[in-house]
Coordinates of N, CA and C in Angstrom, one line a residue:
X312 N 100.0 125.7 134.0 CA 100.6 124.6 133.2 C 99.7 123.4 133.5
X313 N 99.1 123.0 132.2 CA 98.0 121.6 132.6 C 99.1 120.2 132.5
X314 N 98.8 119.6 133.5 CA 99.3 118.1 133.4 C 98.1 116.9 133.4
X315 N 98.5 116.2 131.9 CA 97.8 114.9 131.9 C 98.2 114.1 132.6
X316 N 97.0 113.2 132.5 CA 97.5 111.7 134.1 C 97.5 110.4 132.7
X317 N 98.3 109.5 132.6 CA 98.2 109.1 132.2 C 98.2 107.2 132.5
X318 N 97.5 106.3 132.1 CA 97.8 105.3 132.6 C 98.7 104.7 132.3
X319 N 99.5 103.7 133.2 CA 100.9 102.3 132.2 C 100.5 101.8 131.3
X320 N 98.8 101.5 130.6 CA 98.3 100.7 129.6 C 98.6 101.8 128.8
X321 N 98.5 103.2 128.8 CA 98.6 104.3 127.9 C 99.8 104.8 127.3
X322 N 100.9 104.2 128.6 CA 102.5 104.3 127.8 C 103.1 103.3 127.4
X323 N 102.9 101.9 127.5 CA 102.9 101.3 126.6 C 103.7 101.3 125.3
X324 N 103.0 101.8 124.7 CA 103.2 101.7 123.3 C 103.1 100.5 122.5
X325 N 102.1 99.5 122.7 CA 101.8 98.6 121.9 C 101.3 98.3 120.5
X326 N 101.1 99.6 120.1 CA 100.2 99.3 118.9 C 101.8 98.8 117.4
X327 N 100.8 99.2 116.6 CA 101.3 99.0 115.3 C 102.6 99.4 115.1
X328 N 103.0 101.2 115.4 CA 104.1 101.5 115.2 C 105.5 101.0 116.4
X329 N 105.0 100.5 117.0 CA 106.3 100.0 117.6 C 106.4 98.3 117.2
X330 N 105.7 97.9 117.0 CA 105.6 96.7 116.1 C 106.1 97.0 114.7
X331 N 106.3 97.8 114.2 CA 107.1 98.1 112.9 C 108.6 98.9 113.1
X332 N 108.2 99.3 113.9 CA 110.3 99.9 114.8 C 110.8 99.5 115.5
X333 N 110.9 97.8 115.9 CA 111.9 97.4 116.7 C 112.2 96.3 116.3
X334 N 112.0 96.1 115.1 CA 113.2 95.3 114.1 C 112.3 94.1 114.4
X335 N 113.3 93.5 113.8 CA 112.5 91.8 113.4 C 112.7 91.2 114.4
X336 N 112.0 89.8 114.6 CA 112.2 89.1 115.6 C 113.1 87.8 115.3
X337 N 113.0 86.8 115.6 CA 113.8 85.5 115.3 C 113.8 85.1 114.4
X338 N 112.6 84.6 114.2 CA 111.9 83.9 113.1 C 112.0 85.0 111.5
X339 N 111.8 86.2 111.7 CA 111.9 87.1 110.3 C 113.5 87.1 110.4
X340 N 114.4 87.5 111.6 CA 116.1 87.4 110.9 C 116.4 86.4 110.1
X341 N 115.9 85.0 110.7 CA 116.5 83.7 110.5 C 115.6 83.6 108.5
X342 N 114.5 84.2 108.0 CA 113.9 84.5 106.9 C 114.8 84.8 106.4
X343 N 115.2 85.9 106.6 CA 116.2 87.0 105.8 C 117.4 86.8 105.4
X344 N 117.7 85.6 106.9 CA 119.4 85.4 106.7 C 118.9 84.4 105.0
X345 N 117.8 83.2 105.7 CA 118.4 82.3 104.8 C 117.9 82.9 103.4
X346 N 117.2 83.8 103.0 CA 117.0 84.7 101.2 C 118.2 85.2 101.2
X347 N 119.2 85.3 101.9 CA 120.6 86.0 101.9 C 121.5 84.7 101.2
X348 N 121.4 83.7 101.8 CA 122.5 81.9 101.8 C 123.4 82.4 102.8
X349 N 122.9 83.4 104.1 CA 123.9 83.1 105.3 C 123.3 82.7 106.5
X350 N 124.2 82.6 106.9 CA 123.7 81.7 108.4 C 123.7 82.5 109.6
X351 N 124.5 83.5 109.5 CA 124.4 84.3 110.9 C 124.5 85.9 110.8
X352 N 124.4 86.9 111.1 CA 124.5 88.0 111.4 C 125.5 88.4 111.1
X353 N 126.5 87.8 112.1 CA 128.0 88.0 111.8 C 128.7 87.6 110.1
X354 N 128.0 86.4 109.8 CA 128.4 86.5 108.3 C 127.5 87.2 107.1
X355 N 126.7 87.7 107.5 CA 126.3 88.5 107.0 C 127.0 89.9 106.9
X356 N 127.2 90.4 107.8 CA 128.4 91.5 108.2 C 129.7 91.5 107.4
X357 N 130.6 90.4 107.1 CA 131.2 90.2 107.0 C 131.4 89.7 105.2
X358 N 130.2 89.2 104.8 CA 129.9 88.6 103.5 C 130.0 89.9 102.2
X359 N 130.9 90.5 101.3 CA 130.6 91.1 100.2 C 129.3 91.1 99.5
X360 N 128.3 91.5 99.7 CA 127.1 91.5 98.5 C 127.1 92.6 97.8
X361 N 127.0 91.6 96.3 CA 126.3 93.1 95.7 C 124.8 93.6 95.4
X362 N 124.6 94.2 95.9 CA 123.1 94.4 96.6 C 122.2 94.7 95.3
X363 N 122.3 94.9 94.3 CA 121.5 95.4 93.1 C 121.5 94.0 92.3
X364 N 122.4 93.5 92.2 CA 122.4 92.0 91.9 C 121.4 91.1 92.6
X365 N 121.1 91.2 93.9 CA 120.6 90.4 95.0 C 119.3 90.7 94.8
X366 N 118.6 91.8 94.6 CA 117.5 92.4 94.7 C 116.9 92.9 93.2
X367 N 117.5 93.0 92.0 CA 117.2 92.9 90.7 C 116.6 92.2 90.5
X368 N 115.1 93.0 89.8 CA 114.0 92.3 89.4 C 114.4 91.7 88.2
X369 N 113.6 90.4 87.6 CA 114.2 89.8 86.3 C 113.8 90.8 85.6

């Protein structure tokens, strides 16, 4: 059985794909909430949209 040695720089995981799978940061929610006209997470959650209306191209 071969075992690799690997370095902490090597597990990591810094690159690109984990910059694309752990969700947005402050600044991109706080974007999103306000293209939404909500203010928090929680009212977002809670807010009825209808989502093809919201996202319908003209």
């Amino acid at each position: 059985m071969a075992t690799d040695t690997h370095t902490l720089g090597d597990l990591l995981q810094t690159g690109d794909f984990t910059r694309r799978h752990v969700g947005p940061d402050a600044e991109q929610t706080r974007e999103m909430l306000d293209s939404l006209g909500v203010s928090s997470l929680d009212e977002l959650i809670e807010k009825p949209f209808r989502t093809r209306s919201v996202w319908m191209m003209p």
